[in-house]
């Protein structure tokens, strides 16, 4: 039996009874949805102070999948893994503790904490002393230290069962989805907008995605895949929309009419205007961007203030004070960094000397030359899709092989992982030709491979391989598929 206990987030625990009830109910439901994909009979119980998860599928893979699932559900700060055991005496509890957690205290200071409920002829302190004493004596280098020990061994005795905490895991924290109102995240696919979207999901806001296509087909593919990935990883319990607005006509109008140094701010204001209209259509109250103070010369307070004044809609900038390195670290942790690194960026407008001190009067004068029918038309023609269709469409476009036996005769597998990843986990496929071409070289080197073969891209998670295959298709390489075992 696998058992986990999801501790209640301290920020949820201090809420009023009715709010706490609503939050924990949502969390319970989300846990059920995610974990039923691992074990459809998983038992999830809301015990008010915690939520317990039990699976009778006693396999290591199921255990790892449950841990992975719980780590990707907003609103979970911490969860513990527990082993349940029967006992007749305190010594039975000690023996089981020695077997399960003895190795975790070797060479360390530790203490034992026990909670007890039910009728027993011993107290919880008796258990702490007996188990602590035994471990102190029999585990190499382990030493009891009651204040500030390196490891705390946690036990619970409830009636005729004892529970031993074998591991503590950290979750993504935040609040359960959807305890906050919906938001619409402006996604450009770089490090920032991906992390900003993740931060809003983490805070319990159902996060829809909006992409302004400035003219790069490969960029659109990249942003769609990155958005789908973020949704699938952290908020797949709730359906969201992905919206594409064709911004090429708006860019053309800006290039033609707006003074060079003001183009960047005007483009952002056009995005906010369009974003507000799309948000209204979707019934969403706030826009999210990945902007951060001083990150690029145009992201100054003066410019952000002028950008804000274009709309009444709330604009949230979760990364406003983050350093770039922090953002990249988070992107790496959540798995969007490689996608951001390989995102074919498309700027649309490039100013030689972009203003860092936009003035509302100057901007309004520039915008007076702009034909707003162009903006209204692109918003009217916005394509709103269910985010799940991104994957369906991608799978229709790029064929997949799920095992070596699916690979046709003469097929070549292209390992697109980074050299470090390849070294750590080499890909060995008997009888199949494997070529190594890291994803960041595909754009420049794929064309050099012989044209008469079929290529199956491979990466660890199957996300980058799909993204890169779609981009290569867009570039005319129809002989590219995905190998996703
Ligand atoms: N084509 C676009 N579609 C949707 N949103 C966009 C687009 N371009 C920019 N944005 C929004 O504006 C923010 C700032 O964009 P900008 O290009 O100035 O900075 P950036 O550092 O390149 O952002 P990112 O790392 O997110 O690509 C982005 O984080 C995103 O929220």
Short mmCIF file of C-alpha atoms and ligand atoms in Angstrom, two decimals:
data_model
loop_
_atom_site.label_atom_id
_atom_site.label_comp_id
_atom_site.label_asym_id
_atom_site.label_seq_id
_atom_site.Cartn_x
_atom_site.Cartn_y
_atom_site.Cartn_z
CA UNK A 1 0.00 0.00 0.00
CA UNK A 2 1.26 3.49 -0.85
CA UNK A 3 0.21 6.27 1.48
CA UNK A 4 0.80 10.00 1.30
CA UNK A 5 -0.43 12.82 3.48
CA UNK A 6 -0.81 16.27 2.00
CA UNK A 7 -0.32 18.81 4.75
CA UNK A 8 -2.59 21.79 4.70
CA UNK A 9 -0.87 24.92 3.41
CA UNK A 10 -0.44 27.32 6.41
CA UNK A 11 -1.91 30.13 4.30
CA UNK A 12 -5.05 28.04 3.75
CA UNK A 13 -5.22 26.85 7.36
CA UNK A 14 -5.57 30.41 8.69
CA UNK A 15 -8.53 31.24 6.47
CA UNK A 16 -12.11 31.38 7.74
CA UNK A 17 -13.92 28.05 8.05
CA UNK A 18 -15.96 28.51 4.88
CA UNK A 19 -13.00 29.65 2.75
CA UNK A 20 -10.85 26.84 4.12
CA UNK A 21 -13.61 24.38 3.25
CA UNK A 22 -13.87 25.68 -0.30
CA UNK A 23 -10.10 25.67 -0.84
CA UNK A 24 -9.58 22.15 0.52
CA UNK A 25 -12.54 20.81 -1.47
CA UNK A 26 -11.00 22.21 -4.67
CA UNK A 27 -7.61 20.78 -3.75
CA UNK A 28 -9.15 17.39 -3.01
CA UNK A 29 -10.88 17.37 -6.41
CA UNK A 30 -7.72 18.41 -8.24
CA UNK A 31 -5.70 15.69 -6.51
CA UNK A 32 -8.37 13.15 -7.52
CA UNK A 33 -8.31 14.26 -11.16
CA UNK A 34 -4.50 14.13 -11.42
CA UNK A 35 -3.93 10.92 -9.48
CA UNK A 36 -6.75 8.96 -11.13
CA UNK A 37 -4.64 9.16 -14.26
CA UNK A 38 -2.05 7.12 -12.35
CA UNK A 39 -4.40 4.80 -10.45
CA UNK A 40 -8.09 5.06 -11.23
CA UNK A 41 -8.97 3.56 -7.86
CA UNK A 42 -6.77 5.90 -5.80
CA UNK A 43 -8.39 6.90 -2.50
CA UNK A 44 -8.23 10.61 -1.71
CA UNK A 45 -9.73 11.69 1.62
CA UNK A 46 -10.23 15.16 2.97
CA UNK A 47 -9.55 14.99 6.71
CA UNK A 48 -9.92 18.74 7.29
CA UNK A 49 -6.36 19.10 8.63
CA UNK A 50 -4.81 17.17 5.79
CA UNK A 51 -5.68 15.18 2.69
CA UNK A 52 -4.66 11.55 2.60
CA UNK A 53 -3.88 9.62 -0.54
CA UNK A 54 -3.81 5.84 -0.65
CA UNK A 55 -3.05 3.59 -3.59
CA UNK A 56 -3.29 -0.17 -3.37
CA UNK A 57 -1.09 -0.50 -6.46
CA UNK A 58 2.12 -1.22 -4.66
CA UNK A 59 4.63 -0.49 -7.42
CA UNK A 60 7.66 1.79 -7.57
CA UNK A 61 6.47 3.35 -10.83
CA UNK A 62 3.08 4.20 -9.33
CA UNK A 63 4.84 5.67 -6.29
CA UNK A 64 7.02 7.89 -8.49
CA UNK A 65 4.04 8.93 -10.61
CA UNK A 66 2.03 9.90 -7.53
CA UNK A 67 4.94 11.97 -6.18
CA UNK A 68 5.36 13.64 -9.57
CA UNK A 69 1.62 14.34 -9.79
CA UNK A 70 1.41 15.86 -6.30
CA UNK A 71 4.42 18.10 -7.01
CA UNK A 72 2.56 19.62 -9.95
CA UNK A 73 -0.69 20.55 -8.19
CA UNK A 74 -0.97 24.18 -7.07
CA UNK A 75 -1.81 24.60 -3.38
CA UNK A 76 0.40 21.83 -1.99
CA UNK A 77 3.35 23.08 0.06
CA UNK A 78 4.49 19.79 1.43
CA UNK A 79 3.46 16.17 1.48
CA UNK A 80 4.81 13.20 3.32
CA UNK A 81 5.15 9.59 2.42
CA UNK A 82 4.03 7.24 5.10
CA UNK A 83 4.38 3.51 5.70
CA UNK A 84 1.59 1.84 7.65
CA UNK A 85 2.46 -1.09 9.87
CA UNK A 86 0.70 -3.38 12.36
CA UNK A 87 2.27 -3.79 15.76
CA UNK A 88 1.92 -5.70 19.04
CA UNK A 89 4.57 -3.90 21.05
CA UNK A 90 6.70 -0.77 20.97
CA UNK A 91 9.56 -2.97 19.88
CA UNK A 92 7.68 -3.84 16.67
CA UNK A 93 7.44 -0.11 15.91
CA UNK A 94 11.15 0.33 16.60
CA UNK A 95 12.11 -2.63 14.35
CA UNK A 96 10.04 -1.23 11.49
CA UNK A 97 11.50 2.28 11.97
CA UNK A 98 15.02 0.85 11.95
CA UNK A 99 14.30 -0.98 8.67
CA UNK A 100 12.64 1.97 6.95
CA UNK A 101 14.50 5.06 8.07
CA UNK A 102 17.67 3.77 9.77
CA UNK A 103 19.77 4.70 6.73
CA UNK A 104 18.52 8.31 6.78
CA UNK A 105 20.01 9.04 10.21
CA UNK A 106 23.37 7.28 9.87
CA UNK A 107 26.10 9.71 10.97
CA UNK A 108 23.51 12.37 11.86
CA UNK A 109 21.92 13.91 14.91
CA UNK A 110 18.23 13.04 15.22
CA UNK A 111 15.18 13.02 17.45
CA UNK A 112 11.97 11.01 17.37
CA UNK A 113 8.56 12.69 17.51
CA UNK A 114 5.44 10.62 18.00
CA UNK A 115 1.71 11.41 17.95
CA UNK A 116 -0.63 8.91 19.49
CA UNK A 117 -4.39 8.37 19.53
CA UNK A 118 -6.45 5.42 20.81
CA UNK A 119 -5.99 3.18 23.83
CA UNK A 120 -2.48 1.90 24.58
CA UNK A 121 -0.51 0.94 27.65
CA UNK A 122 2.24 3.38 26.69
CA UNK A 123 2.44 7.11 26.05
CA UNK A 124 3.82 8.90 23.02
CA UNK A 125 6.92 9.86 25.05
CA UNK A 126 7.49 6.16 25.79
CA UNK A 127 7.55 5.52 22.03
CA UNK A 128 9.92 8.42 21.43
CA UNK A 129 12.31 7.21 24.13
CA UNK A 130 12.23 3.54 23.11
CA UNK A 131 12.57 4.09 19.37
CA UNK A 132 15.10 6.92 19.83
CA UNK A 133 17.21 4.86 22.22
CA UNK A 134 17.22 1.85 19.91
CA UNK A 135 18.19 3.86 16.85
CA UNK A 136 20.86 5.69 18.83
CA UNK A 137 22.40 2.37 19.79
CA UNK A 138 22.10 0.47 16.54
CA UNK A 139 22.55 2.95 13.70
CA UNK A 140 26.17 3.77 12.94
CA UNK A 141 27.03 7.35 13.93
CA UNK A 142 23.44 8.33 14.79
CA UNK A 143 23.11 10.49 17.90
CA UNK A 144 20.01 11.74 19.68
CA UNK A 145 19.80 15.53 19.91
CA UNK A 146 16.51 16.94 21.08
CA UNK A 147 16.98 20.54 19.99
CA UNK A 148 17.74 21.34 16.35
CA UNK A 149 18.57 17.81 15.21
CA UNK A 150 19.57 17.22 11.59
CA UNK A 151 16.75 14.70 11.10
CA UNK A 152 13.39 14.39 12.83
CA UNK A 153 11.95 10.90 12.74
CA UNK A 154 8.16 11.20 12.71
CA UNK A 155 5.81 8.48 13.87
CA UNK A 156 2.12 8.25 14.50
CA UNK A 157 0.35 5.56 16.48
CA UNK A 158 -3.36 5.32 15.85
CA UNK A 159 -5.23 2.40 17.47
CA UNK A 160 -3.62 -0.81 16.23
CA UNK A 161 -1.58 0.77 13.44
CA UNK A 162 1.67 2.69 13.44
CA UNK A 163 2.62 5.14 10.69
CA UNK A 164 6.23 5.94 9.91
CA UNK A 165 7.08 8.97 7.81
CA UNK A 166 9.67 7.83 5.30
CA UNK A 167 10.05 10.97 3.19
CA UNK A 168 8.98 14.58 3.01
CA UNK A 169 8.45 16.17 -0.41
CA UNK A 170 8.04 19.81 -1.32
CA UNK A 171 5.17 20.78 -3.58
CA UNK A 172 4.77 23.88 -5.75
CA UNK A 173 2.90 25.77 -2.95
CA UNK A 174 0.49 28.58 -3.90
CA UNK A 175 -3.29 28.09 -3.90
CA UNK A 176 -5.54 25.44 -5.45
CA UNK A 177 -7.00 26.06 -8.89
CA UNK A 178 -9.26 27.92 -9.41
CA UNK A 179 -9.47 29.84 -6.15
CA UNK A 180 -8.70 33.11 -7.93
CA UNK A 181 -10.32 34.67 -10.99
CA UNK A 182 -9.17 33.72 -14.50
CA UNK A 183 -6.30 35.61 -16.13
CA UNK A 184 -5.06 35.94 -19.70
CA UNK A 185 -1.30 35.58 -20.08
CA UNK A 186 0.50 37.25 -22.96
CA UNK A 187 2.83 34.53 -24.17
CA UNK A 188 5.84 35.26 -26.31
CA UNK A 189 7.52 31.96 -25.51
CA UNK A 190 10.69 33.39 -23.95
CA UNK A 191 11.82 32.68 -20.39
CA UNK A 192 9.75 35.48 -18.91
CA UNK A 193 6.22 34.95 -20.15
CA UNK A 194 6.43 31.20 -19.44
CA UNK A 195 7.55 31.79 -15.85
CA UNK A 196 4.96 34.58 -15.37
CA UNK A 197 2.20 32.19 -16.52
CA UNK A 198 3.46 29.49 -14.17
CA UNK A 199 3.45 31.95 -11.26
CA UNK A 200 -0.19 32.82 -11.87
CA UNK A 201 -1.21 29.17 -12.13
CA UNK A 202 0.68 28.53 -8.89
CA UNK A 203 -1.36 31.25 -7.23
CA UNK A 204 -4.56 29.46 -8.17
CA UNK A 205 -5.62 31.50 -11.24
CA UNK A 206 -6.88 29.60 -14.26
CA UNK A 207 -4.49 30.96 -16.87
CA UNK A 208 -5.47 31.33 -20.52
CA UNK A 209 -2.87 32.16 -23.16
CA UNK A 210 -2.75 34.91 -25.77
CA UNK A 211 -0.23 35.06 -28.57
CA UNK A 212 0.26 37.94 -30.99
CA UNK A 213 1.63 36.51 -34.17
CA UNK A 214 4.04 39.08 -35.54
CA UNK A 215 4.81 37.07 -38.63
CA UNK A 216 6.99 34.13 -37.63
CA UNK A 217 5.33 30.78 -38.32
CA UNK A 218 7.96 28.91 -36.32
CA UNK A 219 7.43 31.35 -33.44
CA UNK A 220 3.73 30.48 -33.37
CA UNK A 221 4.52 26.75 -33.22
CA UNK A 222 6.97 27.35 -30.37
CA UNK A 223 4.58 29.49 -28.32
CA UNK A 224 1.74 27.02 -28.78
CA UNK A 225 3.86 24.10 -27.65
CA UNK A 226 5.29 26.00 -24.68
CA UNK A 227 1.80 27.10 -23.57
CA UNK A 228 0.44 23.59 -23.95
CA UNK A 229 3.34 22.22 -21.92
CA UNK A 230 2.80 24.68 -19.04
CA UNK A 231 -0.93 23.98 -19.00
CA UNK A 232 -0.44 20.19 -19.14
CA UNK A 233 2.17 20.20 -16.40
CA UNK A 234 0.53 22.46 -13.84
CA UNK A 235 -3.10 23.13 -14.61
CA UNK A 236 -4.49 20.29 -16.69
CA UNK A 237 -7.29 19.91 -14.13
CA UNK A 238 -9.00 22.89 -15.77
CA UNK A 239 -9.73 23.66 -19.40
CA UNK A 240 -8.26 26.88 -20.78
CA UNK A 241 -8.18 28.74 -24.08
CA UNK A 242 -5.29 29.54 -26.37
CA UNK A 243 -5.89 32.64 -28.46
CA UNK A 244 -3.90 33.71 -31.51
CA UNK A 245 -4.20 37.23 -32.90
CA UNK A 246 -2.60 37.88 -36.27
CA UNK A 247 -0.64 41.04 -35.49
CA UNK A 248 1.18 41.39 -38.81
CA UNK A 249 -1.21 44.07 -40.11
CA UNK A 250 -0.78 46.02 -36.84
CA UNK A 251 3.01 45.82 -37.12
CA UNK A 252 2.82 47.00 -40.73
CA UNK A 253 0.63 49.94 -39.72
CA UNK A 254 3.12 50.88 -36.96
CA UNK A 255 6.15 50.57 -39.27
CA UNK A 256 4.47 52.83 -41.77
CA UNK A 257 3.17 55.55 -39.46
CA UNK A 258 4.93 55.64 -36.12
CA UNK A 259 8.21 57.40 -35.37
CA UNK A 260 11.04 54.86 -34.96
CA UNK A 261 11.92 55.42 -31.28
CA UNK A 262 8.27 55.20 -30.15
CA UNK A 263 7.40 52.00 -32.04
CA UNK A 264 8.11 49.57 -29.18
CA UNK A 265 5.83 51.34 -26.69
CA UNK A 266 3.10 51.79 -29.30
CA UNK A 267 3.28 48.08 -30.19
CA UNK A 268 2.93 47.13 -26.51
CA UNK A 269 -0.02 49.50 -26.13
CA UNK A 270 -1.65 47.92 -29.18
CA UNK A 271 -1.09 44.51 -27.57
CA UNK A 272 -2.72 45.71 -24.35
CA UNK A 273 -5.67 47.20 -26.25
CA UNK A 274 -6.17 43.96 -28.16
CA UNK A 275 -5.51 41.88 -25.04
CA UNK A 276 -8.18 43.77 -23.09
CA UNK A 277 -10.73 43.18 -25.83
CA UNK A 278 -9.92 39.47 -26.00
CA UNK A 279 -10.06 39.28 -22.18
CA UNK A 280 -13.49 40.87 -22.21
CA UNK A 281 -14.72 38.37 -24.80
CA UNK A 282 -13.48 35.52 -22.61
CA UNK A 283 -14.89 37.09 -19.44
CA UNK A 284 -11.40 37.43 -17.98
CA UNK A 285 -10.45 40.34 -15.72
CA UNK A 286 -6.68 40.61 -15.88
CA UNK A 287 -3.77 40.45 -18.30
CA UNK A 288 -0.40 38.96 -17.34
CA UNK A 289 2.97 39.81 -18.87
CA UNK A 290 6.55 38.72 -18.26
CA UNK A 291 7.84 42.29 -18.02
CA UNK A 292 10.44 43.06 -15.40
CA UNK A 293 12.01 46.38 -14.47
CA UNK A 294 15.05 47.33 -16.48
CA UNK A 295 15.38 43.95 -18.15
CA UNK A 296 15.45 45.47 -21.57
CA UNK A 297 15.97 49.18 -22.01
CA UNK A 298 12.33 49.65 -22.95
CA UNK A 299 11.00 48.12 -19.72
CA UNK A 300 11.40 51.26 -17.64
CA UNK A 301 8.85 52.55 -15.15
CA UNK A 302 8.11 55.51 -17.44
CA UNK A 303 7.35 53.17 -20.35
CA UNK A 304 5.35 50.69 -18.27
CA UNK A 305 3.28 53.53 -16.89
CA UNK A 306 2.46 54.79 -20.40
CA UNK A 307 1.66 51.22 -21.47
CA UNK A 308 -0.68 50.80 -18.46
CA UNK A 309 -2.64 53.91 -19.28
CA UNK A 310 -4.01 52.41 -22.47
CA UNK A 311 -6.49 50.18 -20.68
CA UNK A 312 -8.71 49.92 -17.62
CA UNK A 313 -7.96 46.20 -17.46
CA UNK A 314 -5.68 45.14 -14.65
CA UNK A 315 -2.19 44.26 -15.93
CA UNK A 316 -0.29 41.88 -13.67
CA UNK A 317 3.50 41.60 -13.91
CA UNK A 318 4.51 38.77 -11.57
CA UNK A 319 8.20 39.11 -12.46
CA UNK A 320 8.51 42.86 -12.03
CA UNK A 321 11.39 42.69 -9.51
CA UNK A 322 12.94 39.34 -10.46
CA UNK A 323 16.52 39.14 -11.66
CA UNK A 324 16.98 37.44 -15.03
CA UNK A 325 18.97 34.63 -13.43
CA UNK A 326 16.14 33.87 -10.97
CA UNK A 327 13.72 33.70 -13.88
CA UNK A 328 16.00 31.35 -15.83
CA UNK A 329 16.42 29.15 -12.74
CA UNK A 330 12.66 28.84 -12.34
CA UNK A 331 12.28 28.13 -16.06
CA UNK A 332 14.82 25.33 -15.71
CA UNK A 333 13.03 23.91 -12.70
CA UNK A 334 9.63 23.87 -14.39
CA UNK A 335 11.01 22.57 -17.68
CA UNK A 336 10.44 25.54 -20.01
CA UNK A 337 14.05 26.73 -20.27
CA UNK A 338 15.05 24.62 -23.26
CA UNK A 339 11.94 25.65 -25.14
CA UNK A 340 12.67 29.31 -24.40
CA UNK A 341 16.27 28.87 -25.52
CA UNK A 342 15.24 27.42 -28.84
CA UNK A 343 12.31 29.80 -29.40
CA UNK A 344 12.63 31.41 -32.79
CA UNK A 345 11.99 34.98 -31.67
CA UNK A 346 10.31 37.44 -33.90
CA UNK A 347 10.38 41.05 -32.78
CA UNK A 348 8.18 42.72 -35.36
CA UNK A 349 9.49 46.21 -34.76
CA UNK A 350 13.08 47.08 -33.99
CA UNK A 351 13.91 50.60 -32.98
CA UNK A 352 17.44 51.86 -33.38
CA UNK A 353 17.10 53.95 -30.22
CA UNK A 354 13.92 52.91 -28.38
CA UNK A 355 12.62 55.49 -25.95
CA UNK A 356 13.23 54.75 -22.30
CA UNK A 357 11.17 57.76 -21.18
CA UNK A 358 7.93 57.52 -23.09
CA UNK A 359 5.66 60.55 -22.75
CA UNK A 360 1.95 60.05 -23.04
CA UNK A 361 1.54 63.21 -25.19
CA UNK A 362 4.09 62.04 -27.75
CA UNK A 363 2.67 58.51 -27.82
CA UNK A 364 -0.89 59.79 -28.31
CA UNK A 365 0.32 62.00 -31.17
CA UNK A 366 1.96 58.98 -32.83
CA UNK A 367 -1.13 56.83 -32.30
CA UNK A 368 -3.30 59.49 -33.91
CA UNK A 369 -1.69 58.43 -37.23
CA UNK A 370 -2.69 54.81 -36.67
CA UNK A 371 -5.76 53.31 -38.36
CA UNK A 372 -7.65 51.62 -35.51
CA UNK A 373 -9.85 49.66 -37.93
CA UNK A 374 -6.76 47.51 -38.49
CA UNK A 375 -6.61 46.66 -34.78
CA UNK A 376 -10.34 46.02 -34.48
CA UNK A 377 -10.26 43.68 -37.47
CA UNK A 378 -7.42 41.53 -36.14
CA UNK A 379 -9.18 41.21 -32.78
CA UNK A 380 -12.45 40.25 -34.47
CA UNK A 381 -10.57 37.56 -36.38
CA UNK A 382 -8.77 36.21 -33.29
CA UNK A 383 -8.60 32.43 -33.25
CA UNK A 384 -9.79 31.04 -29.92
CA UNK A 385 -9.03 27.38 -29.39
CA UNK A 386 -9.31 24.83 -26.61
CA UNK A 387 -5.70 24.36 -25.50
CA UNK A 388 -6.04 20.58 -25.81
CA UNK A 389 -6.45 20.96 -29.57
CA UNK A 390 -2.84 22.15 -29.80
CA UNK A 391 -1.70 18.63 -29.02
CA UNK A 392 -4.31 16.99 -31.22
CA UNK A 393 -3.27 19.16 -34.17
CA UNK A 394 0.42 18.55 -33.52
CA UNK A 395 -0.08 14.80 -33.44
CA UNK A 396 -1.95 14.92 -36.72
CA UNK A 397 0.87 16.90 -38.29
CA UNK A 398 3.80 14.92 -36.95
CA UNK A 399 3.62 11.14 -36.85
CA UNK A 400 5.01 9.32 -33.84
CA UNK A 401 6.78 6.04 -33.23
CA UNK A 402 6.25 4.73 -29.72
CA UNK A 403 8.66 1.84 -29.82
CA UNK A 404 11.59 0.53 -31.84
CA UNK A 405 9.25 -1.88 -33.61
CA UNK A 406 7.25 1.11 -34.92
CA UNK A 407 10.35 2.46 -36.68
CA UNK A 408 10.40 1.60 -40.38
CA UNK A 409 13.39 -0.03 -42.06
CA UNK A 410 16.25 2.44 -42.56
CA UNK A 411 14.82 5.06 -40.17
CA UNK A 412 17.32 7.28 -38.38
CA UNK A 413 16.75 8.39 -34.80
CA UNK A 414 18.05 11.90 -34.12
CA UNK A 415 18.93 12.37 -30.45
CA UNK A 416 18.32 16.10 -29.90
CA UNK A 417 19.19 16.20 -26.19
CA UNK A 418 22.01 18.38 -24.92
CA UNK A 419 25.43 16.66 -24.84
CA UNK A 420 25.38 16.57 -20.99
CA UNK A 421 22.00 14.82 -20.97
CA UNK A 422 23.18 12.35 -23.61
CA UNK A 423 26.30 11.50 -21.61
CA UNK A 424 24.33 11.01 -18.41
CA UNK A 425 21.77 8.75 -20.09
CA UNK A 426 23.00 7.38 -23.41
CA UNK A 427 20.38 6.24 -25.91
CA UNK A 428 21.05 2.74 -27.16
CA UNK A 429 18.86 1.31 -29.89
CA UNK A 430 19.92 -1.99 -31.31
CA UNK A 431 20.02 -2.13 -35.08
CA UNK A 432 18.90 1.50 -35.48
CA UNK A 433 21.12 4.32 -36.70
CA UNK A 434 21.30 7.11 -34.11
CA UNK A 435 22.54 10.59 -35.00
CA UNK A 436 23.38 13.15 -32.30
CA UNK A 437 22.26 16.67 -33.08
CA UNK A 438 21.39 18.80 -30.04
CA UNK A 439 18.20 20.85 -30.41
CA UNK A 440 20.14 24.14 -30.53
CA UNK A 441 21.98 22.99 -33.69
CA UNK A 442 18.94 21.60 -35.54
CA UNK A 443 18.09 24.84 -37.26
CA UNK A 444 21.52 25.17 -38.82
CA UNK A 445 22.59 21.54 -39.26
CA UNK A 446 19.51 19.44 -40.01
CA UNK A 447 19.58 20.43 -43.66
CA UNK A 448 23.03 18.81 -44.02
CA UNK A 449 21.66 15.30 -43.33
CA UNK A 450 20.93 13.08 -46.38
CA UNK A 451 17.50 14.00 -47.74
CA UNK A 452 16.37 10.49 -48.67
CA UNK A 453 15.94 9.16 -45.13
CA UNK A 454 13.21 9.33 -42.52
CA UNK A 455 14.23 11.04 -39.28
CA UNK A 456 12.68 10.42 -35.87
CA UNK A 457 13.56 13.09 -33.30
CA UNK A 458 14.12 11.91 -29.77
CA UNK A 459 14.30 13.80 -26.43
CA UNK A 460 13.72 12.79 -22.81
CA UNK A 461 10.16 14.03 -22.35
CA UNK A 462 8.93 14.02 -25.93
CA UNK A 463 8.11 17.73 -25.76
CA UNK A 464 11.12 19.30 -27.46
CA UNK A 465 11.14 16.58 -30.12
CA UNK A 466 7.55 17.38 -31.07
CA UNK A 467 8.21 21.12 -31.06
CA UNK A 468 11.33 20.78 -33.22
CA UNK A 469 9.66 18.35 -35.63
CA UNK A 470 6.80 20.82 -36.15
CA UNK A 471 9.27 23.62 -36.85
CA UNK A 472 11.21 21.46 -39.34
CA UNK A 473 7.92 20.57 -41.06
CA UNK A 474 7.16 24.27 -41.32
CA UNK A 475 10.54 24.69 -43.01
CA UNK A 476 9.61 22.03 -45.56
CA UNK A 477 11.25 18.90 -44.11
CA UNK A 478 8.35 16.50 -44.37
CA UNK A 479 10.59 13.49 -43.63
CA UNK A 480 10.69 14.32 -39.89
CA UNK A 481 8.76 12.42 -37.24
CA UNK A 482 9.02 11.83 -33.51
CA UNK A 483 10.33 8.85 -31.59
CA UNK A 484 8.57 8.93 -28.21
CA UNK A 485 9.01 5.60 -26.40
N1 LIG B 1 4.24 38.30 -29.61
C1 LIG B 1 3.79 38.39 -28.35
N2 LIG B 1 2.64 37.75 -28.00
C2 LIG B 1 2.18 37.80 -26.74
N3 LIG B 1 2.78 38.47 -25.75
C3 LIG B 1 3.91 39.13 -26.03
C4 LIG B 1 4.48 39.13 -27.34
N4 LIG B 1 5.61 39.85 -27.30
C5 LIG B 1 5.75 40.28 -26.03
N5 LIG B 1 4.73 39.87 -25.26
C6 LIG B 1 4.51 40.12 -23.80
O1 LIG B 1 5.29 41.21 -23.38
C7 LIG B 1 6.27 40.80 -22.42
C8 LIG B 1 7.59 41.55 -22.65
O2 LIG B 1 8.04 41.25 -23.94
P1 LIG B 1 9.44 41.68 -24.45
O3 LIG B 1 9.60 41.13 -25.82
O4 LIG B 1 9.60 43.14 -24.22
O5 LIG B 1 10.41 41.00 -23.39
P2 LIG B 1 11.05 39.54 -23.32
O6 LIG B 1 12.00 39.63 -22.19
O7 LIG B 1 11.57 39.13 -24.65
O8 LIG B 1 9.84 38.58 -22.89
P3 LIG B 1 9.81 36.98 -22.96
O9 LIG B 1 11.04 36.46 -22.27
O10 LIG B 1 8.54 36.60 -22.26
O11 LIG B 1 9.79 36.60 -24.44
C9 LIG B 1 6.40 39.30 -22.61
O12 LIG B 1 6.87 38.68 -21.43
C10 LIG B 1 4.99 38.93 -22.96
O13 LIG B 1 4.19 38.84 -21.80
#
